[in-house]
mmCIF file of N, CA and C in Angstrom:
data_model
loop_
_atom_site.group_PDB
_atom_site.id
_atom_site.type_symbol
_atom_site.label_atom_id
_atom_site.label_comp_id
_atom_site.label_asym_id
_atom_site.label_seq_id
_atom_site.Cartn_x
_atom_site.Cartn_y
_atom_site.Cartn_z
ATOM 1 N N UNK A 1 15.602 10.293 -17.125
ATOM 2 C CA UNK A 1 15.038 9.711 -15.931
ATOM 3 C C UNK A 1 14.482 8.321 -16.211
ATOM 4 N N UNK A 2 14.477 7.507 -15.149
ATOM 5 C CA UNK A 2 13.924 6.177 -15.266
ATOM 6 C C UNK A 2 12.410 6.205 -15.267
ATOM 7 N N UNK A 3 11.782 5.034 -15.396
ATOM 8 C CA UNK A 3 10.312 4.982 -15.445
ATOM 9 C C UNK A 3 9.634 5.330 -14.123
ATOM 10 N N UNK A 4 10.374 5.253 -13.012
ATOM 11 C CA UNK A 4 9.840 5.599 -11.700
ATOM 12 C C UNK A 4 10.760 6.604 -11.032
ATOM 13 N N UNK A 5 10.190 7.703 -10.552
ATOM 14 C CA UNK A 5 10.968 8.743 -9.900
ATOM 15 C C UNK A 5 10.350 9.089 -8.551
ATOM 16 N N UNK A 6 11.115 8.860 -7.476
ATOM 17 C CA UNK A 6 10.640 9.182 -6.133
ATOM 18 C C UNK A 6 11.045 10.594 -5.738
ATOM 19 N N UNK A 7 10.256 11.182 -4.863
ATOM 20 C CA UNK A 7 10.570 12.495 -4.335
ATOM 21 C C UNK A 7 9.882 12.660 -2.986
ATOM 22 N N UNK A 8 10.276 13.673 -2.238
ATOM 23 C CA UNK A 8 9.630 13.975 -0.973
ATOM 24 C C UNK A 8 10.412 13.588 0.259
ATOM 25 N N UNK A 9 11.544 12.933 0.081
ATOM 26 C CA UNK A 9 12.352 12.556 1.223
ATOM 27 C C UNK A 9 13.004 13.769 1.859
ATOM 28 N N UNK A 10 13.524 13.577 3.061
ATOM 29 C CA UNK A 10 14.169 14.671 3.755
ATOM 30 C C UNK A 10 14.442 14.347 5.196
ATOM 31 N N UNK A 11 14.770 15.381 5.953
ATOM 32 C CA UNK A 11 15.060 15.251 7.378
ATOM 33 C C UNK A 11 13.868 15.731 8.187
ATOM 34 N N UNK A 12 13.450 14.916 9.137
ATOM 35 C CA UNK A 12 12.313 15.267 9.979
ATOM 36 C C UNK A 12 12.550 14.754 11.397
ATOM 37 N N UNK A 13 12.012 15.445 12.380
ATOM 38 C CA UNK A 13 12.147 15.020 13.763
ATOM 39 C C UNK A 13 11.167 13.893 14.072
ATOM 40 N N UNK A 14 11.524 13.070 15.039
ATOM 41 C CA UNK A 14 10.641 11.991 15.463
ATOM 42 C C UNK A 14 9.277 12.551 15.837
ATOM 43 N N UNK A 15 8.239 11.859 15.393
ATOM 44 C CA UNK A 15 6.885 12.312 15.642
ATOM 45 C C UNK A 15 6.325 13.153 14.511
ATOM 46 N N UNK A 16 7.191 13.540 13.594
ATOM 47 C CA UNK A 16 6.774 14.359 12.471
ATOM 48 C C UNK A 16 6.222 13.546 11.320
ATOM 49 N N UNK A 17 5.931 14.233 10.225
ATOM 50 C CA UNK A 17 5.337 13.596 9.057
ATOM 51 C C UNK A 17 6.083 13.947 7.783
ATOM 52 N N UNK A 18 5.941 13.086 6.800
ATOM 53 C CA UNK A 18 6.568 13.280 5.509
ATOM 54 C C UNK A 18 5.709 12.568 4.468
ATOM 55 N N UNK A 19 5.663 13.111 3.270
ATOM 56 C CA UNK A 19 4.899 12.488 2.196
ATOM 57 C C UNK A 19 5.794 12.239 0.994
ATOM 58 N N UNK A 20 5.894 10.988 0.595
ATOM 59 C CA UNK A 20 6.694 10.606 -0.552
ATOM 60 C C UNK A 20 5.820 10.442 -1.782
ATOM 61 N N UNK A 21 6.388 10.728 -2.937
ATOM 62 C CA UNK A 21 5.679 10.570 -4.195
ATOM 63 C C UNK A 21 6.484 9.694 -5.136
ATOM 64 N N UNK A 22 5.793 8.915 -5.937
ATOM 65 C CA UNK A 22 6.420 8.071 -6.945
ATOM 66 C C UNK A 22 5.702 8.308 -8.257
ATOM 67 N N UNK A 23 6.360 9.003 -9.154
ATOM 68 C CA UNK A 23 5.777 9.324 -10.451
ATOM 69 C C UNK A 23 6.238 8.310 -11.489
ATOM 70 N N UNK A 24 5.286 7.617 -12.093
ATOM 71 C CA UNK A 24 5.586 6.624 -13.109
ATOM 72 C C UNK A 24 5.408 7.208 -14.503
ATOM 73 N N UNK A 25 6.135 6.667 -15.457
ATOM 74 C CA UNK A 25 6.066 7.165 -16.822
ATOM 75 C C UNK A 25 4.765 6.780 -17.518
ATOM 76 N N UNK A 26 4.099 5.759 -17.010
ATOM 77 C CA UNK A 26 2.817 5.330 -17.541
ATOM 78 C C UNK A 26 2.068 4.547 -16.484
ATOM 79 N N UNK A 27 0.899 4.064 -16.831
ATOM 80 C CA UNK A 27 0.080 3.347 -15.870
ATOM 81 C C UNK A 27 0.746 2.055 -15.404
ATOM 82 N N UNK A 28 0.285 1.563 -14.267
ATOM 83 C CA UNK A 28 0.867 0.371 -13.686
ATOM 84 C C UNK A 28 -0.194 -0.493 -13.021
ATOM 85 N N UNK A 29 0.185 -1.712 -12.715
ATOM 86 C CA UNK A 29 -0.695 -2.604 -11.967
ATOM 87 C C UNK A 29 -0.393 -2.400 -10.486
ATOM 88 N N UNK A 30 0.261 -3.351 -9.854
ATOM 89 C CA UNK A 30 0.619 -3.179 -8.453
ATOM 90 C C UNK A 30 1.744 -2.162 -8.296
ATOM 91 N N UNK A 31 1.679 -1.392 -7.230
ATOM 92 C CA UNK A 31 2.738 -0.463 -6.884
ATOM 93 C C UNK A 31 3.055 -0.659 -5.411
ATOM 94 N N UNK A 32 4.271 -0.333 -5.035
ATOM 95 C CA UNK A 32 4.644 -0.510 -3.646
ATOM 96 C C UNK A 32 5.821 0.340 -3.233
ATOM 97 N N UNK A 33 5.992 0.434 -1.924
ATOM 98 C CA UNK A 33 7.123 1.135 -1.345
ATOM 99 C C UNK A 33 7.952 0.161 -0.529
ATOM 100 N N UNK A 34 9.253 0.226 -0.714
ATOM 101 C CA UNK A 34 10.204 -0.562 0.045
ATOM 102 C C UNK A 34 11.205 0.392 0.670
ATOM 103 N N UNK A 35 11.951 -0.088 1.643
ATOM 104 C CA UNK A 35 12.980 0.751 2.238
ATOM 105 C C UNK A 35 14.193 -0.086 2.616
ATOM 106 N N UNK A 36 15.335 0.578 2.668
ATOM 107 C CA UNK A 36 16.568 -0.088 3.037
ATOM 108 C C UNK A 36 17.404 0.824 3.924
ATOM 109 N N UNK A 37 17.643 0.373 5.139
ATOM 110 C CA UNK A 37 18.466 1.102 6.083
ATOM 111 C C UNK A 37 19.906 0.603 5.970
ATOM 112 N N UNK A 38 20.880 1.403 6.391
ATOM 113 C CA UNK A 38 22.278 0.986 6.330
ATOM 114 C C UNK A 38 22.514 -0.337 7.056
ATOM 115 N N UNK A 39 23.169 -1.266 6.381
ATOM 116 C CA UNK A 39 23.463 -2.553 6.987
ATOM 117 C C UNK A 39 22.314 -3.535 6.996
ATOM 118 N N UNK A 40 21.189 -3.154 6.442
ATOM 119 C CA UNK A 40 20.026 -4.021 6.419
ATOM 120 C C UNK A 40 19.575 -4.302 4.986
ATOM 121 N N UNK A 41 18.795 -5.360 4.835
ATOM 122 C CA UNK A 41 18.262 -5.702 3.524
ATOM 123 C C UNK A 41 17.013 -4.881 3.233
ATOM 124 N N UNK A 42 16.720 -4.742 1.962
ATOM 125 C CA UNK A 42 15.533 -4.011 1.561
ATOM 126 C C UNK A 42 14.285 -4.752 2.038
ATOM 127 N N UNK A 43 13.341 -4.002 2.596
ATOM 128 C CA UNK A 43 12.134 -4.604 3.128
ATOM 129 C C UNK A 43 10.878 -3.924 2.595
ATOM 130 N N UNK A 44 9.816 -4.683 2.557
ATOM 131 C CA UNK A 44 8.532 -4.174 2.102
ATOM 132 C C UNK A 44 7.936 -3.231 3.131
ATOM 133 N N UNK A 45 7.402 -2.115 2.671
ATOM 134 C CA UNK A 45 6.734 -1.156 3.539
ATOM 135 C C UNK A 45 5.228 -1.212 3.320
ATOM 136 N N UNK A 46 4.810 -1.059 2.075
ATOM 137 C CA UNK A 46 3.392 -1.071 1.745
ATOM 138 C C UNK A 46 3.193 -1.322 0.264
ATOM 139 N N UNK A 47 2.043 -1.889 -0.087
ATOM 140 C CA UNK A 47 1.697 -2.116 -1.487
ATOM 141 C C UNK A 47 0.265 -1.677 -1.736
ATOM 142 N N UNK A 48 -0.033 -1.413 -2.991
ATOM 143 C CA UNK A 48 -1.383 -1.041 -3.381
ATOM 144 C C UNK A 48 -1.654 -1.565 -4.782
ATOM 145 N N UNK A 49 -2.822 -2.167 -4.973
ATOM 146 C CA UNK A 49 -3.187 -2.707 -6.272
ATOM 147 C C UNK A 49 -3.828 -1.628 -7.130
ATOM 148 N N UNK A 50 -4.111 -1.976 -8.376
ATOM 149 C CA UNK A 50 -4.749 -1.036 -9.293
ATOM 150 C C UNK A 50 -6.114 -0.589 -8.793
ATOM 151 N N UNK A 51 -6.796 -1.489 -8.079
ATOM 152 C CA UNK A 51 -8.123 -1.186 -7.565
ATOM 153 C C UNK A 51 -8.112 -0.503 -6.203
ATOM 154 N N UNK A 52 -6.923 -0.356 -5.613
ATOM 155 C CA UNK A 52 -6.817 0.350 -4.355
ATOM 156 C C UNK A 52 -6.680 -0.492 -3.110
ATOM 157 N N UNK A 53 -6.562 -1.794 -3.260
ATOM 158 C CA UNK A 53 -6.369 -2.670 -2.109
ATOM 159 C C UNK A 53 -4.957 -2.485 -1.564
ATOM 160 N N UNK A 54 -4.836 -2.322 -0.254
ATOM 161 C CA UNK A 54 -3.537 -2.029 0.352
ATOM 162 C C UNK A 54 -3.063 -3.106 1.309
ATOM 163 N N UNK A 55 -1.761 -3.111 1.528
ATOM 164 C CA UNK A 55 -1.129 -4.025 2.456
ATOM 165 C C UNK A 55 0.047 -3.301 3.094
ATOM 166 N N UNK A 56 0.244 -3.506 4.408
ATOM 167 C CA UNK A 56 1.299 -2.817 5.134
ATOM 168 C C UNK A 56 2.151 -3.755 5.963
ATOM 169 N N UNK A 57 3.402 -3.388 6.116
ATOM 170 C CA UNK A 57 4.263 -4.098 7.036
ATOM 171 C C UNK A 57 3.789 -3.786 8.451
ATOM 172 N N UNK A 58 3.865 -4.759 9.358
ATOM 173 C CA UNK A 58 3.399 -4.523 10.737
ATOM 174 C C UNK A 58 4.052 -3.311 11.395
ATOM 175 N N UNK A 59 5.296 -3.028 11.075
ATOM 176 C CA UNK A 59 6.019 -1.940 11.708
ATOM 177 C C UNK A 59 5.501 -0.547 11.343
ATOM 178 N N UNK A 60 4.767 -0.445 10.247
ATOM 179 C CA UNK A 60 4.277 0.863 9.811
ATOM 180 C C UNK A 60 2.755 0.967 9.807
ATOM 181 N N UNK A 61 2.083 -0.135 10.006
ATOM 182 C CA UNK A 61 0.627 -0.137 9.979
ATOM 183 C C UNK A 61 0.064 0.802 11.040
ATOM 184 N N UNK A 62 -0.862 1.640 10.625
ATOM 185 C CA UNK A 62 -1.453 2.613 11.528
ATOM 186 C C UNK A 62 -0.748 3.952 11.502
ATOM 187 N N UNK A 63 0.459 3.986 10.950
ATOM 188 C CA UNK A 63 1.229 5.227 10.871
ATOM 189 C C UNK A 63 1.415 5.698 9.432
ATOM 190 N N UNK A 64 1.580 4.756 8.519
ATOM 191 C CA UNK A 64 1.796 5.069 7.106
ATOM 192 C C UNK A 64 0.538 4.771 6.298
ATOM 193 N N UNK A 65 0.349 5.529 5.239
ATOM 194 C CA UNK A 65 -0.774 5.306 4.337
ATOM 195 C C UNK A 65 -0.296 5.372 2.894
ATOM 196 N N UNK A 66 -0.532 4.303 2.145
ATOM 197 C CA UNK A 66 -0.183 4.288 0.735
ATOM 198 C C UNK A 66 -1.433 4.604 -0.077
ATOM 199 N N UNK A 67 -1.270 5.374 -1.131
ATOM 200 C CA UNK A 67 -2.385 5.727 -1.992
ATOM 201 C C UNK A 67 -1.869 5.905 -3.411
ATOM 202 N N UNK A 68 -2.786 6.054 -4.353
ATOM 203 C CA UNK A 68 -2.376 6.273 -5.735
ATOM 204 C C UNK A 68 -3.393 7.123 -6.470
ATOM 205 N N UNK A 69 -2.900 7.839 -7.452
ATOM 206 C CA UNK A 69 -3.719 8.646 -8.334
ATOM 207 C C UNK A 69 -3.447 8.121 -9.737
ATOM 208 N N UNK A 70 -4.334 7.275 -10.224
ATOM 209 C CA UNK A 70 -4.112 6.644 -11.519
ATOM 210 C C UNK A 70 -4.103 7.633 -12.682
ATOM 211 N N UNK A 71 -4.824 8.725 -12.536
ATOM 212 C CA UNK A 71 -4.844 9.745 -13.582
ATOM 213 C C UNK A 71 -3.474 10.385 -13.743
ATOM 214 N N UNK A 72 -2.700 10.400 -12.667
ATOM 215 C CA UNK A 72 -1.367 10.994 -12.682
ATOM 216 C C UNK A 72 -0.257 9.944 -12.706
ATOM 217 N N UNK A 73 -0.636 8.674 -12.718
ATOM 218 C CA UNK A 73 0.330 7.571 -12.680
ATOM 219 C C UNK A 73 1.287 7.725 -11.497
ATOM 220 N N UNK A 74 0.733 8.107 -10.368
ATOM 221 C CA UNK A 74 1.544 8.413 -9.198
ATOM 222 C C UNK A 74 1.062 7.694 -7.950
ATOM 223 N N UNK A 75 2.011 7.192 -7.176
ATOM 224 C CA UNK A 75 1.725 6.587 -5.885
ATOM 225 C C UNK A 75 2.308 7.470 -4.794
ATOM 226 N N UNK A 76 1.701 7.428 -3.627
ATOM 227 C CA UNK A 76 2.138 8.243 -2.512
ATOM 228 C C UNK A 76 2.313 7.392 -1.262
ATOM 229 N N UNK A 77 3.143 7.878 -0.373
ATOM 230 C CA UNK A 77 3.294 7.252 0.928
ATOM 231 C C UNK A 77 3.285 8.361 1.969
ATOM 232 N N UNK A 78 2.176 8.477 2.682
ATOM 233 C CA UNK A 78 2.059 9.442 3.757
ATOM 234 C C UNK A 78 2.587 8.797 5.028
ATOM 235 N N UNK A 79 3.611 9.381 5.610
ATOM 236 C CA UNK A 79 4.246 8.832 6.794
ATOM 237 C C UNK A 79 4.020 9.758 7.973
ATOM 238 N N UNK A 80 3.309 9.269 8.961
ATOM 239 C CA UNK A 80 3.026 10.026 10.169
ATOM 240 C C UNK A 80 3.671 9.357 11.376
ATOM 241 N N UNK A 81 3.780 10.107 12.456
ATOM 242 C CA UNK A 81 4.368 9.596 13.698
ATOM 243 C C UNK A 81 5.687 8.892 13.433
ATOM 244 N N UNK A 82 6.534 9.544 12.686
ATOM 245 C CA UNK A 82 7.801 8.935 12.287
ATOM 246 C C UNK A 82 8.709 8.641 13.475
ATOM 247 N N UNK A 83 9.408 7.527 13.366
ATOM 248 C CA UNK A 83 10.342 7.082 14.388
ATOM 249 C C UNK A 83 11.745 7.039 13.794
ATOM 250 N N UNK A 84 12.747 7.049 14.649
ATOM 251 C CA UNK A 84 14.119 6.972 14.163
ATOM 252 C C UNK A 84 14.349 5.677 13.386
ATOM 253 N N UNK A 85 13.624 4.636 13.745
ATOM 254 C CA UNK A 85 13.740 3.354 13.066
ATOM 255 C C UNK A 85 13.261 3.405 11.616
ATOM 256 N N UNK A 86 12.545 4.464 11.260
ATOM 257 C CA UNK A 86 12.050 4.612 9.899
ATOM 258 C C UNK A 86 13.112 5.174 8.958
ATOM 259 N N UNK A 87 14.234 5.586 9.505
ATOM 260 C CA UNK A 87 15.309 6.137 8.698
ATOM 261 C C UNK A 87 15.804 5.106 7.689
ATOM 262 N N UNK A 88 15.769 5.468 6.419
ATOM 263 C CA UNK A 88 16.164 4.558 5.354
ATOM 264 C C UNK A 88 16.037 5.257 4.006
ATOM 265 N N UNK A 89 16.527 4.588 2.982
ATOM 266 C CA UNK A 89 16.261 5.028 1.621
ATOM 267 C C UNK A 89 14.988 4.324 1.191
ATOM 268 N N UNK A 90 14.019 5.082 0.744
ATOM 269 C CA UNK A 90 12.743 4.526 0.338
ATOM 270 C C UNK A 90 12.671 4.404 -1.180
ATOM 271 N N UNK A 91 12.276 3.220 -1.642
ATOM 272 C CA UNK A 91 12.207 2.927 -3.064
ATOM 273 C C UNK A 91 10.786 2.609 -3.502
ATOM 274 N N UNK A 92 10.428 3.093 -4.660
ATOM 275 C CA UNK A 92 9.152 2.773 -5.259
ATOM 276 C C UNK A 92 9.333 1.582 -6.196
ATOM 277 N N UNK A 93 8.331 0.734 -6.273
ATOM 278 C CA UNK A 93 8.346 -0.417 -7.158
ATOM 279 C C UNK A 93 6.997 -0.518 -7.853
ATOM 280 N N UNK A 94 7.019 -0.862 -9.132
ATOM 281 C CA UNK A 94 5.765 -0.965 -9.869
ATOM 282 C C UNK A 94 5.891 -1.864 -11.081
ATOM 283 N N UNK A 95 4.784 -2.517 -11.425
ATOM 284 C CA UNK A 95 4.691 -3.293 -12.653
ATOM 285 C C UNK A 95 4.041 -2.378 -13.678
ATOM 286 N N UNK A 96 4.817 -1.871 -14.593
ATOM 287 C CA UNK A 96 4.318 -0.931 -15.579
ATOM 288 C C UNK A 96 3.528 -1.633 -16.678
ATOM 289 N N UNK A 97 2.421 -1.043 -17.046
ATOM 290 C CA UNK A 97 1.563 -1.594 -18.079
ATOM 291 C C UNK A 97 2.308 -1.713 -19.403
ATOM 292 N N UNK A 98 2.237 -2.888 -20.001
ATOM 293 C CA UNK A 98 2.880 -3.114 -21.287
ATOM 294 C C UNK A 98 4.325 -3.547 -21.217
ATOM 295 N N UNK A 99 4.919 -3.489 -20.049
ATOM 296 C CA UNK A 99 6.329 -3.843 -19.905
ATOM 297 C C UNK A 99 6.529 -5.305 -19.543
ATOM 298 N N UNK A 100 5.548 -5.895 -18.875
ATOM 299 C CA UNK A 100 5.665 -7.264 -18.403
ATOM 300 C C UNK A 100 6.770 -7.416 -17.383
ATOM 301 N N UNK A 101 7.100 -6.333 -16.722
ATOM 302 C CA UNK A 101 8.219 -6.317 -15.790
ATOM 303 C C UNK A 101 7.945 -5.403 -14.601
ATOM 304 N N UNK A 102 8.711 -5.619 -13.547
ATOM 305 C CA UNK A 102 8.669 -4.749 -12.380
ATOM 306 C C UNK A 102 9.860 -3.806 -12.437
ATOM 307 N N UNK A 103 9.653 -2.564 -11.999
ATOM 308 C CA UNK A 103 10.688 -1.548 -12.055
ATOM 309 C C UNK A 103 10.902 -0.902 -10.700
ATOM 310 N N UNK A 104 12.126 -0.449 -10.495
ATOM 311 C CA UNK A 104 12.504 0.237 -9.263
ATOM 312 C C UNK A 104 12.852 1.691 -9.535
ATOM 313 N N UNK A 105 12.495 2.547 -8.594
ATOM 314 C CA UNK A 105 12.933 3.925 -8.655
ATOM 315 C C UNK A 105 14.336 4.022 -8.087
ATOM 316 N N UNK A 106 14.920 5.208 -8.129
ATOM 317 C CA UNK A 106 16.280 5.402 -7.647
ATOM 318 C C UNK A 106 16.362 5.575 -6.136
ATOM 319 N N UNK A 107 15.246 5.835 -5.500
ATOM 320 C CA UNK A 107 15.212 5.963 -4.059
ATOM 321 C C UNK A 107 15.269 7.399 -3.572
ATOM 322 N N UNK A 108 14.699 7.627 -2.409
ATOM 323 C CA UNK A 108 14.744 8.935 -1.775
ATOM 324 C C UNK A 108 15.038 8.744 -0.287
ATOM 325 N N UNK A 109 15.962 9.534 0.238
ATOM 326 C CA UNK A 109 16.411 9.381 1.618
ATOM 327 C C UNK A 109 15.430 9.999 2.604
ATOM 328 N N UNK A 110 15.101 9.229 3.628
ATOM 329 C CA UNK A 110 14.283 9.712 4.735
ATOM 330 C C UNK A 110 15.102 9.555 6.005
ATOM 331 N N UNK A 111 15.328 10.654 6.700
ATOM 332 C CA UNK A 111 16.091 10.623 7.935
ATOM 333 C C UNK A 111 15.252 11.198 9.065
ATOM 334 N N UNK A 112 15.072 10.405 10.105
ATOM 335 C CA UNK A 112 14.278 10.821 11.256
ATOM 336 C C UNK A 112 15.206 11.011 12.447
ATOM 337 N N UNK A 113 15.242 12.209 12.979
ATOM 338 C CA UNK A 113 16.099 12.516 14.108
ATOM 339 C C UNK A 113 15.323 12.444 15.415
ATOM 340 N N UNK A 114 16.032 12.171 16.503
ATOM 341 C CA UNK A 114 15.403 12.072 17.810
ATOM 342 C C UNK A 114 15.399 13.400 18.530
#
């Protein structure tokens, strides 16, 4: 497995909720979630710093919540009030401690049906 592994994706009806997890092999500085829908470029969803400061894309603000558990080297994305427009492959991104680099997970599919 790579240094970042996402999980928690699946099929959910519009208005439902889903929680994604990103397990890192070691501690990290900034972590974030991105997504890419078919035919579209990858876009930023949310980010969180080591101290817990968060940032969200306008399209998900108020519906999604990013968090992290540093003891577990894991970031989460709680997605509520899901819309069909949220359908995409969601990727975790993180700057791993000691690597001097940013890493991507393999992605997890989220499909929201109407």
